[in-house]
PDB file of C-alpha atoms in Angstrom:
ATOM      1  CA  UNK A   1     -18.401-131.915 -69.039  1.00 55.00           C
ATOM      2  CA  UNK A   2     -15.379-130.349 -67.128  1.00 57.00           C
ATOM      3  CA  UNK A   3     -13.563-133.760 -67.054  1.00 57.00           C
ATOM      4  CA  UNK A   4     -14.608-134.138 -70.978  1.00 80.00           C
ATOM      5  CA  UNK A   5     -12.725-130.916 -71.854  1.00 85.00           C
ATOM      6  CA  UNK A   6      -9.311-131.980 -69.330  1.00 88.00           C
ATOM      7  CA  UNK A   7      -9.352-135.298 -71.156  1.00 91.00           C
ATOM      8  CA  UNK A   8      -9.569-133.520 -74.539  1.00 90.00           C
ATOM      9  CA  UNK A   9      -6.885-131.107 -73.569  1.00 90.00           C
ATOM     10  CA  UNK A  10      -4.590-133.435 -72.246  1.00 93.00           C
ATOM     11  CA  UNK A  11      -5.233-135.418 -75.887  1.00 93.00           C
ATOM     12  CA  UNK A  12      -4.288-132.351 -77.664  1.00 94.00           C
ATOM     13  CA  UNK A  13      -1.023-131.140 -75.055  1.00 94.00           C
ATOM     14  CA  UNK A  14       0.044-135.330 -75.839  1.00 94.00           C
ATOM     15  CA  UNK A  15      -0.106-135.241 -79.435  1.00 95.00           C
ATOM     16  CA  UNK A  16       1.641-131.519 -79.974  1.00 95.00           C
ATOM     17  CA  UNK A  17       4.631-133.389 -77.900  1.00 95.00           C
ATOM     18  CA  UNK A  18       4.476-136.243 -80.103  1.00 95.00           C
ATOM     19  CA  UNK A  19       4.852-133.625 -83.369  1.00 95.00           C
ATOM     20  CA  UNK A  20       7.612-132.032 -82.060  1.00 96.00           C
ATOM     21  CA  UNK A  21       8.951-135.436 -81.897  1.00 95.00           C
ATOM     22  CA  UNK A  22       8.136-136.492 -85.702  1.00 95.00           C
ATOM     23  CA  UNK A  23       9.486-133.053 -87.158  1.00 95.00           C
ATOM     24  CA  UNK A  24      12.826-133.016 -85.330  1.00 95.00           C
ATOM     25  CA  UNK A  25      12.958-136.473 -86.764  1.00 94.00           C
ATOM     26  CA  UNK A  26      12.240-135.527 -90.080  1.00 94.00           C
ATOM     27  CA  UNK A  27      14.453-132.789 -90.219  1.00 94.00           C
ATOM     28  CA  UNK A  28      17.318-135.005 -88.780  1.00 93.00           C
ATOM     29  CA  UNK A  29      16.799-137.887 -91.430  1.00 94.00           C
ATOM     30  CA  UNK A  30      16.625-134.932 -94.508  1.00 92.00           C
ATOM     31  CA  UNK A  31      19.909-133.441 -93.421  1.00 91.00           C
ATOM     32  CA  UNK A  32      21.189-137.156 -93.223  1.00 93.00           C
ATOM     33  CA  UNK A  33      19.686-138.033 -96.597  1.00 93.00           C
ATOM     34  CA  UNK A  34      21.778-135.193 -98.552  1.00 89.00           C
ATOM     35  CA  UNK A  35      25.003-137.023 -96.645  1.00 90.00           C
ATOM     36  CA  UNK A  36      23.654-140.457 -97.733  1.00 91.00           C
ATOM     37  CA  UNK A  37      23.229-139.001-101.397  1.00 87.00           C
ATOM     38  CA  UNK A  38      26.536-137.389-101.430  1.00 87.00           C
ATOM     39  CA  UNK A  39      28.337-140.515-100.470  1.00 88.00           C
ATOM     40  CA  UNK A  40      26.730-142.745-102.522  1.00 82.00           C
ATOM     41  CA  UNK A  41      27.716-140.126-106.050  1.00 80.00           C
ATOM     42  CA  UNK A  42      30.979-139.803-104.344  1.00 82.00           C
ATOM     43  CA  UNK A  43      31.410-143.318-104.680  1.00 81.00           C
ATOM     44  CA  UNK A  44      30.475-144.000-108.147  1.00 76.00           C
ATOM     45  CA  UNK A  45      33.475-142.855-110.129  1.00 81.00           C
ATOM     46  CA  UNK A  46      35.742-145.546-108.057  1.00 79.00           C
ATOM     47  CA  UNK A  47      33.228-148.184-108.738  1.00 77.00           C
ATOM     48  CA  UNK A  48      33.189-147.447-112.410  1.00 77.00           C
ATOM     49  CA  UNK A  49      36.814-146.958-113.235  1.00 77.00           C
ATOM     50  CA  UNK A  50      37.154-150.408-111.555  1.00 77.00           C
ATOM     51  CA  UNK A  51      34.433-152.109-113.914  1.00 74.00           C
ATOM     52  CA  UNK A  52      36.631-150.456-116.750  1.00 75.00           C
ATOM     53  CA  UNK A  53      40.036-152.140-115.607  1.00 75.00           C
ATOM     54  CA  UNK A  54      37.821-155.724-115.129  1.00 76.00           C
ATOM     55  CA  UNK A  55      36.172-154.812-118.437  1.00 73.00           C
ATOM     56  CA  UNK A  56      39.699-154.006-119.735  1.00 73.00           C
ATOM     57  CA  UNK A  57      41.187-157.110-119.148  1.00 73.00           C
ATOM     58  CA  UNK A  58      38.298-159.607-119.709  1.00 67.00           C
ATOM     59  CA  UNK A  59      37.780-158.432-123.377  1.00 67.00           C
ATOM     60  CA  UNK A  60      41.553-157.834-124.047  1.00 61.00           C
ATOM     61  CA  UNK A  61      42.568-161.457-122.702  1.00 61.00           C
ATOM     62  CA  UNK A  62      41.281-164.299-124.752  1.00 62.00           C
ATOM     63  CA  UNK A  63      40.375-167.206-122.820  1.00 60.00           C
ATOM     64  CA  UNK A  64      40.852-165.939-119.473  1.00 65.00           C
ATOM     65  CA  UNK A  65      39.466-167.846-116.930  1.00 72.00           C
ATOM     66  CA  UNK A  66      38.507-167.394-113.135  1.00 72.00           C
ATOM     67  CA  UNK A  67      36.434-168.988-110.727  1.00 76.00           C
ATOM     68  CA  UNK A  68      33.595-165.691-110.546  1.00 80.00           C
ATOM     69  CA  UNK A  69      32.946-166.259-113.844  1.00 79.00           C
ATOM     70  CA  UNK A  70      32.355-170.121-113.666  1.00 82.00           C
ATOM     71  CA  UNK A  71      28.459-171.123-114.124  1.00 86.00           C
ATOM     72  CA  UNK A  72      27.858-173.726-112.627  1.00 89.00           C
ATOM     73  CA  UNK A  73      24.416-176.368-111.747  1.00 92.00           C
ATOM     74  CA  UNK A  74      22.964-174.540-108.436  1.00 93.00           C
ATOM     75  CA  UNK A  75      23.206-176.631-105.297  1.00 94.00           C
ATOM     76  CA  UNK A  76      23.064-173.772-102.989  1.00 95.00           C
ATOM     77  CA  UNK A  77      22.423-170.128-103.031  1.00 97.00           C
ATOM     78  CA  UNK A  78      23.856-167.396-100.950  1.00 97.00           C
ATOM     79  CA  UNK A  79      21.704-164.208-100.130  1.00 97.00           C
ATOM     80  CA  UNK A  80      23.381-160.680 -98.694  1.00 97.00           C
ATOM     81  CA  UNK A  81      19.986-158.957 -96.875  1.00 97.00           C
ATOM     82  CA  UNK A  82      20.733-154.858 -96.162  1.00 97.00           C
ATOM     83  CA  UNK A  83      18.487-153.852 -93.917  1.00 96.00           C
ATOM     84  CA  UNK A  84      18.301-150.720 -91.630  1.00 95.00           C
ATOM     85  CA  UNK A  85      18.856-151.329 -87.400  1.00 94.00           C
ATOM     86  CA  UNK A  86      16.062-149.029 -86.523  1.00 89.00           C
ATOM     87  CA  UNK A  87      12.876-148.978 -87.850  1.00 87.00           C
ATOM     88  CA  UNK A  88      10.228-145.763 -88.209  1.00 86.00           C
ATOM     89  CA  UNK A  89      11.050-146.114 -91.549  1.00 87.00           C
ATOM     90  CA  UNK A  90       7.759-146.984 -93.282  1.00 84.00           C
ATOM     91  CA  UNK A  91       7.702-150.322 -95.210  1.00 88.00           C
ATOM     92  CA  UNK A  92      11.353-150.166 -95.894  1.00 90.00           C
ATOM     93  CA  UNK A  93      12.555-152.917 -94.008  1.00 94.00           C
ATOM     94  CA  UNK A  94       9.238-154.948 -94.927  1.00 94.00           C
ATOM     95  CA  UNK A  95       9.735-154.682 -98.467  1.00 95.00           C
ATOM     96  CA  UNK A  96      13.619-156.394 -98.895  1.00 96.00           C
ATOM     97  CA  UNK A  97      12.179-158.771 -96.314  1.00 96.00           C
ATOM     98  CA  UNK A  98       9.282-159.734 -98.404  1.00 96.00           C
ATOM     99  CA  UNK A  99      11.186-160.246-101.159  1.00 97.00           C
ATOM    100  CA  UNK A 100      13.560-162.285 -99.572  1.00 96.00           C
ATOM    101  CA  UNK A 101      10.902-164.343 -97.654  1.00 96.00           C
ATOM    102  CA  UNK A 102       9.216-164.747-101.331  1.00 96.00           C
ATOM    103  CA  UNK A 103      12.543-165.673-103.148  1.00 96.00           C
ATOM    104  CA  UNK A 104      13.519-168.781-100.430  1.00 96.00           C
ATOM    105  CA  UNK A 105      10.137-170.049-100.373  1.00 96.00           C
ATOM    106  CA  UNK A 106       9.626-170.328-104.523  1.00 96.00           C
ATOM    107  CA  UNK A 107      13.502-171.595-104.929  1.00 95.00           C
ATOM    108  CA  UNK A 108      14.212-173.522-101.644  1.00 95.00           C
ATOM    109  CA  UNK A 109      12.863-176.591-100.116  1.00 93.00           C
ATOM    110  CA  UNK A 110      14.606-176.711 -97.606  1.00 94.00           C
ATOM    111  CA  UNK A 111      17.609-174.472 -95.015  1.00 93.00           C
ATOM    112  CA  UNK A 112      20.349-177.078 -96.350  1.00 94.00           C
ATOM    113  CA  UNK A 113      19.890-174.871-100.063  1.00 96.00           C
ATOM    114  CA  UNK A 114      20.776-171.307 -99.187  1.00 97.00           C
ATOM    115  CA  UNK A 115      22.756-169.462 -96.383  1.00 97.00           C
ATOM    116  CA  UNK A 116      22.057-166.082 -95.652  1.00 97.00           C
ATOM    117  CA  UNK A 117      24.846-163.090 -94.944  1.00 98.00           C
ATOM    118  CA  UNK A 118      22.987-160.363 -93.328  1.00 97.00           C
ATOM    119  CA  UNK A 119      23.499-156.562 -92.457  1.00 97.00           C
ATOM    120  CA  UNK A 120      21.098-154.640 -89.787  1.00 96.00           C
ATOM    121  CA  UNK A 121      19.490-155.414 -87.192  1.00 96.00           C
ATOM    122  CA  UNK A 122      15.559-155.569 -88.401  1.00 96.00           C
ATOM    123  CA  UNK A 123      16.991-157.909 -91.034  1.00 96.00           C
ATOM    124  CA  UNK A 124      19.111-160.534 -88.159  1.00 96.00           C
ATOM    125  CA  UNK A 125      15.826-160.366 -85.987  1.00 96.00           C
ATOM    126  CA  UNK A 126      13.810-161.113 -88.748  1.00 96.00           C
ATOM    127  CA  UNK A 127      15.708-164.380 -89.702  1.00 96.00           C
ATOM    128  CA  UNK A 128      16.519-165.236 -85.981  1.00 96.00           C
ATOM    129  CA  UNK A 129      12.912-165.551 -85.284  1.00 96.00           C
ATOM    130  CA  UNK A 130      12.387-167.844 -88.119  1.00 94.00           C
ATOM    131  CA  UNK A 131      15.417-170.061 -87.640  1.00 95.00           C
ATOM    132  CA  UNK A 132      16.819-169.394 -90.950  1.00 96.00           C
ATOM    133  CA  UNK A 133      20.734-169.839 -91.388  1.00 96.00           C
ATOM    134  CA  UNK A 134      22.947-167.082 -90.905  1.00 96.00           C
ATOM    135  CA  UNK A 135      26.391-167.134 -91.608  1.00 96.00           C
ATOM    136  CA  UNK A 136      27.648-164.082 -90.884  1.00 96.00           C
ATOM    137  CA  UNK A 137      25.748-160.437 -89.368  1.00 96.00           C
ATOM    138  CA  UNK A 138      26.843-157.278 -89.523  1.00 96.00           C
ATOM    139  CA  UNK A 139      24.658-154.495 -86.870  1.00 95.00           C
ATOM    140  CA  UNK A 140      25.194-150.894 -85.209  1.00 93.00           C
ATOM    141  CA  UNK A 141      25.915-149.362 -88.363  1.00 93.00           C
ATOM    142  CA  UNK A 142      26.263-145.357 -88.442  1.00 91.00           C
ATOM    143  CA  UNK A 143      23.964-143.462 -90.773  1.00 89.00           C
ATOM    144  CA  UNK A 144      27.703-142.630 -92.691  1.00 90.00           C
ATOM    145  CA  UNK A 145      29.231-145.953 -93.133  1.00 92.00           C
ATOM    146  CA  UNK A 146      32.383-147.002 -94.358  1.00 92.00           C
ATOM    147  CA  UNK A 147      33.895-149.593 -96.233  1.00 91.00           C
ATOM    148  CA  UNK A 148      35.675-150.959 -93.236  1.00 93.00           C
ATOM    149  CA  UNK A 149      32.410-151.378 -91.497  1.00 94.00           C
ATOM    150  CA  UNK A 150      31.199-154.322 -94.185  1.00 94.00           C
ATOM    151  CA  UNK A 151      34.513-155.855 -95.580  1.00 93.00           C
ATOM    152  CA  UNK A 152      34.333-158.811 -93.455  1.00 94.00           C
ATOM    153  CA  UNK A 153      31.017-159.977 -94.442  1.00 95.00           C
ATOM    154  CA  UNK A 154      31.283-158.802 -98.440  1.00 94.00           C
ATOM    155  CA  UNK A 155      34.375-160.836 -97.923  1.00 94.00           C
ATOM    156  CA  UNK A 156      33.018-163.643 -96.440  1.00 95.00           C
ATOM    157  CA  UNK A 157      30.515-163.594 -99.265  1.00 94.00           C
ATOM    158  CA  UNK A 158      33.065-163.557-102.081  1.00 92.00           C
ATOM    159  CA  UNK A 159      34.884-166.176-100.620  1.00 92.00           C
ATOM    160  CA  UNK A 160      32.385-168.766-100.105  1.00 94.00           C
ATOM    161  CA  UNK A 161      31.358-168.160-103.865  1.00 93.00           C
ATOM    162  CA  UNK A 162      35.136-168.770-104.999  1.00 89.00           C
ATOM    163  CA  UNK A 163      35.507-171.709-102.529  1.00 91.00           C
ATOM    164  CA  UNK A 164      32.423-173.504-104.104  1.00 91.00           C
ATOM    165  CA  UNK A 165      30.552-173.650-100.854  1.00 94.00           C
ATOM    166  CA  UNK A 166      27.815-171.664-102.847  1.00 95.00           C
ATOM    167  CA  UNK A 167      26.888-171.558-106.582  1.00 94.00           C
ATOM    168  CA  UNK A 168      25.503-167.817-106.407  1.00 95.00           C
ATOM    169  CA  UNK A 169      25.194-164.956-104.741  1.00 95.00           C
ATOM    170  CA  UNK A 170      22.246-162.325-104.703  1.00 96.00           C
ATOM    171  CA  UNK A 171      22.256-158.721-103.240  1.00 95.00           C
ATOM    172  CA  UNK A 172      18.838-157.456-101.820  1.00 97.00           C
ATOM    173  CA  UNK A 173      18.308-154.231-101.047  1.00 96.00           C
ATOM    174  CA  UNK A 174      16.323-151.334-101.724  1.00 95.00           C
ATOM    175  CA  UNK A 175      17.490-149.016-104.378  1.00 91.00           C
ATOM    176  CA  UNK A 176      16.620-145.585-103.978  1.00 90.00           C
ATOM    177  CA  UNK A 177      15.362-143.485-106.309  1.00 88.00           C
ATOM    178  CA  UNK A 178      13.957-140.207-104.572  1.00 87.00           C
ATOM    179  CA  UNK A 179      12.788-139.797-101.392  1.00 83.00           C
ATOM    180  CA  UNK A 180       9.016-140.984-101.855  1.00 86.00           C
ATOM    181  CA  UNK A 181      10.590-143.878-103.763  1.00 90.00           C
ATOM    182  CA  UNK A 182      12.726-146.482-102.855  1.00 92.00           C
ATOM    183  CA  UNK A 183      12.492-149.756-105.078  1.00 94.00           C
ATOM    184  CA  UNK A 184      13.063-153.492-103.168  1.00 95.00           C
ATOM    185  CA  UNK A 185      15.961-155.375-105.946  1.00 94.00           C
ATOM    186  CA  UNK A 186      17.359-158.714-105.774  1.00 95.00           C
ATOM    187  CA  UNK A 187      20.523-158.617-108.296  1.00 92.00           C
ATOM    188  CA  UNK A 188      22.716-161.772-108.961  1.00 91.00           C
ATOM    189  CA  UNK A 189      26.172-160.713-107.886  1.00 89.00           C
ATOM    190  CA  UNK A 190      28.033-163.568-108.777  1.00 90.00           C
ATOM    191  CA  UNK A 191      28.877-165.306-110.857  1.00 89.00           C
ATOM    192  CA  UNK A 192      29.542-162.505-112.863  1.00 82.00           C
ATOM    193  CA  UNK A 193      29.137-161.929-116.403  1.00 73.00           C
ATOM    194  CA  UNK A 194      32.375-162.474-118.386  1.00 58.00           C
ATOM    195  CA  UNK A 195      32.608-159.083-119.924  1.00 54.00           C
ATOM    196  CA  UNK A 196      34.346-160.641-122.511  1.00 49.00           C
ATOM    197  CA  UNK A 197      31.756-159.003-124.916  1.00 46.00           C
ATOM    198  CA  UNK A 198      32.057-155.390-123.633  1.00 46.00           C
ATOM    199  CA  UNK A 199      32.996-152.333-125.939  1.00 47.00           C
ATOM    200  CA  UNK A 200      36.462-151.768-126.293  1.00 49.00           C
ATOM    201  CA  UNK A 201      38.149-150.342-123.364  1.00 49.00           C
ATOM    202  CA  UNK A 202      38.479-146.669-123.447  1.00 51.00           C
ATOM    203  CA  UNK A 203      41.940-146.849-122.614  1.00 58.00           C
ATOM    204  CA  UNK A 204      44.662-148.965-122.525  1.00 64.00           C
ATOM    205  CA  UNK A 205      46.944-150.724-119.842  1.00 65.00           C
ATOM    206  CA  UNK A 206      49.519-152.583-119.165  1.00 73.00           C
ATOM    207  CA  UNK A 207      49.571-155.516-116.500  1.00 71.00           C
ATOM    208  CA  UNK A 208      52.262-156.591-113.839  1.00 74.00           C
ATOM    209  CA  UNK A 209      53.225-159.340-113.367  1.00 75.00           C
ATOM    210  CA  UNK A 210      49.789-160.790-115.860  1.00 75.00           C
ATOM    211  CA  UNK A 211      46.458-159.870-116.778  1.00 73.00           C
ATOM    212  CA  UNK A 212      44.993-162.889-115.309  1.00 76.00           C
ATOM    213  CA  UNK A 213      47.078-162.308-112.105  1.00 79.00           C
ATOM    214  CA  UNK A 214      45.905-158.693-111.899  1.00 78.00           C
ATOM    215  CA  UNK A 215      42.413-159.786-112.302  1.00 79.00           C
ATOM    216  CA  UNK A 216      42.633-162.427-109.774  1.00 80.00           C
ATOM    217  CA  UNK A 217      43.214-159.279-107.061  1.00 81.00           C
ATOM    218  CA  UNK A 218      41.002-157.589-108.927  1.00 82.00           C
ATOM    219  CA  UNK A 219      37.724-159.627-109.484  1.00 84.00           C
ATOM    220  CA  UNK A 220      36.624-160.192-105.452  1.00 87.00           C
ATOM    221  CA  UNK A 221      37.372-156.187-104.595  1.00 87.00           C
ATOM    222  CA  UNK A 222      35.037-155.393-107.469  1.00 87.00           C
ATOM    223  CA  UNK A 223      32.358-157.581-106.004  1.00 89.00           C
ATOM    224  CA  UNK A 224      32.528-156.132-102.396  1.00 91.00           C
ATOM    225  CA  UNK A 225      32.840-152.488-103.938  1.00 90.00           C
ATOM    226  CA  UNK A 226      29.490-153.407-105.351  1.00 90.00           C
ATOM    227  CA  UNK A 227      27.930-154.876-102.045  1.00 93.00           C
ATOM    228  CA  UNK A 228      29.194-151.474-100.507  1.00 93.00           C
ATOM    229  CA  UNK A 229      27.660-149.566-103.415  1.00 91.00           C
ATOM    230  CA  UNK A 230      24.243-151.428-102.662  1.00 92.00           C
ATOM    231  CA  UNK A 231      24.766-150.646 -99.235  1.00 95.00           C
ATOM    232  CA  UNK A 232      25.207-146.584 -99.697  1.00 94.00           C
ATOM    233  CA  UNK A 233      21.700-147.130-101.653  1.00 92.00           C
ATOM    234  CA  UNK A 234      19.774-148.946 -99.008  1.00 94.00           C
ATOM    235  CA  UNK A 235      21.262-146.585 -96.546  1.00 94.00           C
ATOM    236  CA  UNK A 236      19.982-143.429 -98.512  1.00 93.00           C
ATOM    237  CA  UNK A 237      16.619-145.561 -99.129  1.00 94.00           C
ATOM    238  CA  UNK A 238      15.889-145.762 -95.355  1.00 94.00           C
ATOM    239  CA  UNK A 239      17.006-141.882 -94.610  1.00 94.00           C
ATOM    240  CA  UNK A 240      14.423-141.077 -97.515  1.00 93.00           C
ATOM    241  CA  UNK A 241      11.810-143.302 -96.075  1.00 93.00           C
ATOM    242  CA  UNK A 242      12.042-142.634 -92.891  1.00 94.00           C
ATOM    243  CA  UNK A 243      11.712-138.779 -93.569  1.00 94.00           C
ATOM    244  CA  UNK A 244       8.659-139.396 -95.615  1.00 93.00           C
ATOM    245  CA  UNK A 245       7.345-141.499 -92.721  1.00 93.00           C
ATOM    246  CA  UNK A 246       8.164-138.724 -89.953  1.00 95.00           C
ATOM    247  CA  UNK A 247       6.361-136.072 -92.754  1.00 94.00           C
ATOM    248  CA  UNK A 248       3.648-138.061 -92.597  1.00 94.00           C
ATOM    249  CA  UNK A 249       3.377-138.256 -89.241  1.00 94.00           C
ATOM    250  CA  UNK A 250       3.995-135.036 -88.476  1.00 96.00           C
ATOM    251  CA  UNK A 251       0.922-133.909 -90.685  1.00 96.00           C
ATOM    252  CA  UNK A 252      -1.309-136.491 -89.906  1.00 96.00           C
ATOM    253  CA  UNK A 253      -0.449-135.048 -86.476  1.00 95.00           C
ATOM    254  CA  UNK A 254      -1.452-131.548 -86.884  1.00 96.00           C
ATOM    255  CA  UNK A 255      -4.520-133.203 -88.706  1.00 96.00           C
ATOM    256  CA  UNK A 256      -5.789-134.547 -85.228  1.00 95.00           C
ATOM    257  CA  UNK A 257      -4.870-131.804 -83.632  1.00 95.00           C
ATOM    258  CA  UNK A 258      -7.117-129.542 -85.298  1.00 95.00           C
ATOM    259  CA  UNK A 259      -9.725-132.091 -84.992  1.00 94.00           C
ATOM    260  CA  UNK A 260      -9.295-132.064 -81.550  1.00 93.00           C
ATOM    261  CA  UNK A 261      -9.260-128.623 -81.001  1.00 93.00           C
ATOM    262  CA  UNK A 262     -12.649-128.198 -83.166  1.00 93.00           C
ATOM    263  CA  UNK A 263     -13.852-130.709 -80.030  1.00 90.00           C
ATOM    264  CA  UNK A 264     -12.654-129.216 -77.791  1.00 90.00           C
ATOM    265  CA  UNK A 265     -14.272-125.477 -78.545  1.00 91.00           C
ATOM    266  CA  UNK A 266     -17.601-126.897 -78.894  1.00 89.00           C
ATOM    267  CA  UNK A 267     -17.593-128.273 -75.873  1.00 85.00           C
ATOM    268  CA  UNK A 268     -16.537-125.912 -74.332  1.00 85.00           C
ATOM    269  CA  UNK A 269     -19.310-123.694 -76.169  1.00 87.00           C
ATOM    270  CA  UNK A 270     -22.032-126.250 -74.999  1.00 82.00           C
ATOM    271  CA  UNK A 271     -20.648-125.977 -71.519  1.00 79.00           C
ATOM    272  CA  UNK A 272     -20.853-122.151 -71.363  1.00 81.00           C
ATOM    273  CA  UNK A 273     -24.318-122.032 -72.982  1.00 84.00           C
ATOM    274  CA  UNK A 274     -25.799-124.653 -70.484  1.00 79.00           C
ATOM    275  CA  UNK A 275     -24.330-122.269 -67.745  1.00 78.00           C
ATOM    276  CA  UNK A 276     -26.060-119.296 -68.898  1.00 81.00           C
ATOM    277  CA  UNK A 277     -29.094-121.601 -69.518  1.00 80.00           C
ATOM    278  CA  UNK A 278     -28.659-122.553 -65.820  1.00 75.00           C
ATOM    279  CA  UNK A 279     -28.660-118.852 -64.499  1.00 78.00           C
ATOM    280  CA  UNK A 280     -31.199-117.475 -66.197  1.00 75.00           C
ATOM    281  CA  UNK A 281     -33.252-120.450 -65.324  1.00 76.00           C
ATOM    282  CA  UNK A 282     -32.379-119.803 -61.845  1.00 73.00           C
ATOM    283  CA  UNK A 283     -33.250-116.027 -62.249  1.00 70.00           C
ATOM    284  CA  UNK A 284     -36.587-117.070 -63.582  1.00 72.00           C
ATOM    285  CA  UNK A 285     -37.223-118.797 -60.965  1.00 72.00           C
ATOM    286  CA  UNK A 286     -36.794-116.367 -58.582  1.00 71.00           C
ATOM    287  CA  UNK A 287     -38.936-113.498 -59.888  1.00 60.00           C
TER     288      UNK A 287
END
């Protein structure tokens, strides 16, 4: 019975070190996930006054032209994964990956018809294990990242699209939409969608040297501004699943611990009682 009750308290003394654990956690990824949010907002206006200068020019320009709004027959398809480089993040990770996994295996026969670009590490292993073709990685991202960190591989990207060496380019990621929420998306990134039928711009410019030059410089830095928009979302997805995760934990936690601790006062109660059952046995006995 004695070596019952060490083995139950030794259960209980593990899993209250464990909680700690999970709440720090949990606390860490909140204040992390307000930073995430911020950045993400912060980097919406930029994002949008670009689409209005693209917008601008594409419906004031008749005829305009460029190669990331060309269509054409699909011979190969290009897919930029975001993943996270840790995991204790729930299903996160396992969500973009089993959409990706889904979307090669209905569209592809074979490697030789996509190429993969692919950011964090749970996403590289993933592919690496399978043998899947990766063109370019991106890993050891901070929890804050910057444009700088990703510009070679949304570059990359973009280029291979406007070289012809793919005929498409999808962005999978999860969106975020609260905390408890965080939505797996593939969107087609390119080609993109002439604009050529948006409302009227709200303002109006005028273009040096051309419009078509201007949108020429324009056209691939709005496609990587919306890779590292997609980014600042998956990156505020896994803060807010991983502190629903380490929440969960954390109470599921205290759950056993209580459980345990019921346990661990009836036995104890049973081992006093068949003590005092032993004595006054022994007493009896005696008289």
């Amino acid at each position: 019975m004695a070596r019952g009750l060490r083995e139950i308290k030794r259960q209980i003394k593990s899993i209250q070190g464990t909680k700690q654990i999970t709440k720090a956690m949990e606390m860490v990824a909140a204040s992390k996930l307000r930073r995430a949010q911020e950045m993400a907002q912060h980097s919406r206006p930029y994002s949008e006054k670009l689409k209005e200068v693209v917008s601008s020019i594409a419906s004031g320009t008749k005829g305009i032209k460029h190669p990331m709004f060309e269509k054409r027959p699909v011979k190969k398809t290009g897919y930029l994964v975001i993943t996270s480089d840790r995991g204790l993040a729930g299903g996160s990770n396992a969500n973009v990956l089993k959409l990706v996994s889904t979307m090669i295996k209905e569209r592809h026969k074979s490697t030789d018809e996509y190429e993969l670009f692919v950011i964090g590490r749970k996403g590289r292993d993933y592919m690496r294990r399978r043998e899947l073709p990766i063109v370019k990685e991106v890993t050891d991202l901070s929890d804050t990242p910057s444009f700088a960190d990703i510009k070679s591989i949304a570059s990359a990207a973009v280029r291979e699209f406007e070289e012809g060496k793919i005929d498409e380019l999808y962005v999978i990621y999860n969106r975020f939409v609260n905390a408890l929420t965080q939505i797996p998306e593939a969107n087609l990134l390119l080609p993109m969608d002439s604009m050529e039928s948006a409302a009227s711009p709200v303002a109006s410019y005028e273009y040096e040297p051309s419009p078509e030059a201007v949108l020429e410089a324009l056209l691939p830095k709005y496609a990587e501004t919306l890779i590292f928009s997609a980014l600042l979302d998956a990156k505020a997805s896994e803060l807010g699943a991983k502190m629903t995760a380490m929440g969960a934990a954390t109470k599921n936690a205290t759950k056993l611990i209580n459980e345990l601790t019921l346990s661990y006062n009836r036995a104890r109660q049973a081992a006093i009682t068949q003590e005092i059952t032993e004595i006054v046995s022994g007493a009896n006995a005696q008289a």
